[in-house]
């Protein structure tokens, strides 16, 4: 195909305000991804937009396998979907109250919930 650019599993974007650490989840526009390496604000950084990643979770959230999850871009963690959070994928493991991380299959889209 002449118009093919890339698979899209990993894309390059400018690092957001405050920069990004390797392995950190980030929202850039409506894209959610996991940083492949650390980058200062404005520097190019590669984001993995699909796959399963162990991500920080708000302690009180109770998630079941297959539950939709959202990214809280202020707290920088996974939570249940809600106002101001960005739906980013599904939990691939159960994670109850008191658990601080969860395996998530990210889908690369992070449109904020109203």
mmCIF file of C-alpha atoms in Angstrom:
data_model
loop_
_atom_site.group_PDB
_atom_site.id
_atom_site.type_symbol
_atom_site.label_atom_id
_atom_site.label_comp_id
_atom_site.label_asym_id
_atom_site.label_seq_id
_atom_site.Cartn_x
_atom_site.Cartn_y
_atom_site.Cartn_z
ATOM 1 C CA UNK A 1 0.000 0.000 0.000
ATOM 2 C CA UNK A 2 1.408 3.349 -0.982
ATOM 3 C CA UNK A 3 -0.365 5.230 1.806
ATOM 4 C CA UNK A 4 0.712 2.985 4.723
ATOM 5 C CA UNK A 5 2.625 4.881 7.430
ATOM 6 C CA UNK A 6 2.996 2.520 10.413
ATOM 7 C CA UNK A 7 1.173 -0.135 12.458
ATOM 8 C CA UNK A 8 0.329 2.343 15.204
ATOM 9 C CA UNK A 9 1.247 0.060 18.112
ATOM 10 C CA UNK A 10 3.973 2.577 18.938
ATOM 11 C CA UNK A 11 3.723 6.218 17.944
ATOM 12 C CA UNK A 12 5.980 9.219 18.485
ATOM 13 C CA UNK A 13 4.552 12.360 20.114
ATOM 14 C CA UNK A 14 5.967 15.382 21.940
ATOM 15 C CA UNK A 15 6.299 14.757 25.690
ATOM 16 C CA UNK A 16 3.643 16.678 27.664
ATOM 17 C CA UNK A 17 4.189 19.441 30.230
ATOM 18 C CA UNK A 18 6.324 18.172 33.082
ATOM 19 C CA UNK A 19 7.929 15.530 30.865
ATOM 20 C CA UNK A 20 7.413 11.780 31.159
ATOM 21 C CA UNK A 21 9.135 8.875 32.890
ATOM 22 C CA UNK A 22 9.811 5.525 31.258
ATOM 23 C CA UNK A 23 6.805 3.216 31.700
ATOM 24 C CA UNK A 24 4.472 6.034 32.745
ATOM 25 C CA UNK A 25 0.989 6.311 31.282
ATOM 26 C CA UNK A 26 0.187 9.584 29.559
ATOM 27 C CA UNK A 27 -2.602 11.326 27.703
ATOM 28 C CA UNK A 28 -1.608 13.420 24.679
ATOM 29 C CA UNK A 29 -4.701 14.925 23.101
ATOM 30 C CA UNK A 30 -6.995 11.890 22.844
ATOM 31 C CA UNK A 31 -4.155 9.356 22.686
ATOM 32 C CA UNK A 32 -3.300 7.202 25.694
ATOM 33 C CA UNK A 33 -0.013 5.360 25.765
ATOM 34 C CA UNK A 34 2.851 4.057 27.863
ATOM 35 C CA UNK A 35 6.169 5.900 27.499
ATOM 36 C CA UNK A 36 8.987 3.730 26.135
ATOM 37 C CA UNK A 37 11.600 5.973 27.767
ATOM 38 C CA UNK A 38 11.901 9.211 29.750
ATOM 39 C CA UNK A 39 11.617 12.522 27.897
ATOM 40 C CA UNK A 40 11.558 16.193 28.861
ATOM 41 C CA UNK A 41 8.643 18.423 27.857
ATOM 42 C CA UNK A 42 8.407 18.796 24.079
ATOM 43 C CA UNK A 43 10.969 16.105 23.284
ATOM 44 C CA UNK A 44 9.853 13.244 21.040
ATOM 45 C CA UNK A 45 8.793 10.178 23.015
ATOM 46 C CA UNK A 46 7.516 6.838 21.774
ATOM 47 C CA UNK A 47 4.220 5.664 23.273
ATOM 48 C CA UNK A 48 2.992 2.091 23.179
ATOM 49 C CA UNK A 49 -0.712 2.391 22.409
ATOM 50 C CA UNK A 50 -1.692 -1.273 22.695
ATOM 51 C CA UNK A 51 -0.666 -4.199 24.851
ATOM 52 C CA UNK A 52 -1.004 -5.255 28.470
ATOM 53 C CA UNK A 53 0.817 -3.234 31.126
ATOM 54 C CA UNK A 54 0.996 -3.262 34.918
ATOM 55 C CA UNK A 55 -0.159 0.240 35.875
ATOM 56 C CA UNK A 56 -0.640 2.076 39.160
ATOM 57 C CA UNK A 57 -4.215 1.910 40.470
ATOM 58 C CA UNK A 58 -6.083 4.095 42.904
ATOM 59 C CA UNK A 59 -6.118 2.046 46.102
ATOM 60 C CA UNK A 60 -9.891 2.152 46.673
ATOM 61 C CA UNK A 61 -10.942 1.076 43.148
ATOM 62 C CA UNK A 62 -12.356 -2.448 42.900
ATOM 63 C CA UNK A 63 -11.838 -3.976 39.451
ATOM 64 C CA UNK A 64 -12.847 -7.339 38.022
ATOM 65 C CA UNK A 65 -11.348 -9.132 35.029
ATOM 66 C CA UNK A 66 -12.725 -7.460 31.908
ATOM 67 C CA UNK A 67 -13.840 -4.289 33.698
ATOM 68 C CA UNK A 68 -13.507 -1.045 31.743
ATOM 69 C CA UNK A 69 -10.863 1.161 33.309
ATOM 70 C CA UNK A 70 -9.996 4.830 33.066
ATOM 71 C CA UNK A 71 -6.850 6.911 33.521
ATOM 72 C CA UNK A 72 -6.870 9.720 36.072
ATOM 73 C CA UNK A 73 -4.399 12.091 34.425
ATOM 74 C CA UNK A 74 -4.038 14.175 37.607
ATOM 75 C CA UNK A 75 -3.315 11.265 39.962
ATOM 76 C CA UNK A 76 -1.524 9.332 37.171
ATOM 77 C CA UNK A 77 -3.303 6.053 37.908
ATOM 78 C CA UNK A 78 -6.030 3.665 36.815
ATOM 79 C CA UNK A 79 -9.491 4.075 38.297
ATOM 80 C CA UNK A 80 -13.081 3.165 37.465
ATOM 81 C CA UNK A 81 -14.617 5.237 34.659
ATOM 82 C CA UNK A 82 -16.009 8.573 35.852
ATOM 83 C CA UNK A 83 -16.156 12.292 35.288
ATOM 84 C CA UNK A 84 -12.824 13.735 34.197
ATOM 85 C CA UNK A 85 -11.205 10.322 33.662
ATOM 86 C CA UNK A 86 -10.047 8.946 30.319
ATOM 87 C CA UNK A 87 -11.322 5.433 29.356
ATOM 88 C CA UNK A 88 -8.168 3.580 28.261
ATOM 89 C CA UNK A 89 -8.885 -0.157 28.187
ATOM 90 C CA UNK A 90 -9.854 -3.146 30.329
ATOM 91 C CA UNK A 91 -8.472 -4.837 33.428
ATOM 92 C CA UNK A 92 -6.956 -8.243 32.654
ATOM 93 C CA UNK A 93 -6.848 -9.232 36.322
ATOM 94 C CA UNK A 94 -8.952 -8.586 39.395
ATOM 95 C CA UNK A 95 -7.666 -5.891 41.742
ATOM 96 C CA UNK A 96 -9.547 -5.065 44.919
ATOM 97 C CA UNK A 97 -9.477 -2.387 47.573
ATOM 98 C CA UNK A 98 -5.950 -1.928 48.910
ATOM 99 C CA UNK A 99 -4.234 -3.148 45.726
ATOM 100 C CA UNK A 100 -2.035 -0.435 44.192
ATOM 101 C CA UNK A 101 -1.569 -1.749 40.625
ATOM 102 C CA UNK A 102 -3.470 -3.672 37.981
ATOM 103 C CA UNK A 103 -2.746 -5.310 34.612
ATOM 104 C CA UNK A 104 -4.526 -3.361 31.874
ATOM 105 C CA UNK A 105 -4.949 -4.036 28.167
ATOM 106 C CA UNK A 106 -4.681 -0.531 26.763
ATOM 107 C CA UNK A 107 -6.508 0.398 23.580
ATOM 108 C CA UNK A 108 -4.724 3.679 22.770
ATOM 109 C CA UNK A 109 -7.761 5.941 23.029
ATOM 110 C CA UNK A 110 -8.208 8.310 25.948
ATOM 111 C CA UNK A 111 -11.214 10.550 25.323
ATOM 112 C CA UNK A 112 -12.191 12.229 28.593
ATOM 113 C CA UNK A 113 -15.531 11.321 30.148
ATOM 114 C CA UNK A 114 -17.909 14.238 30.719
#
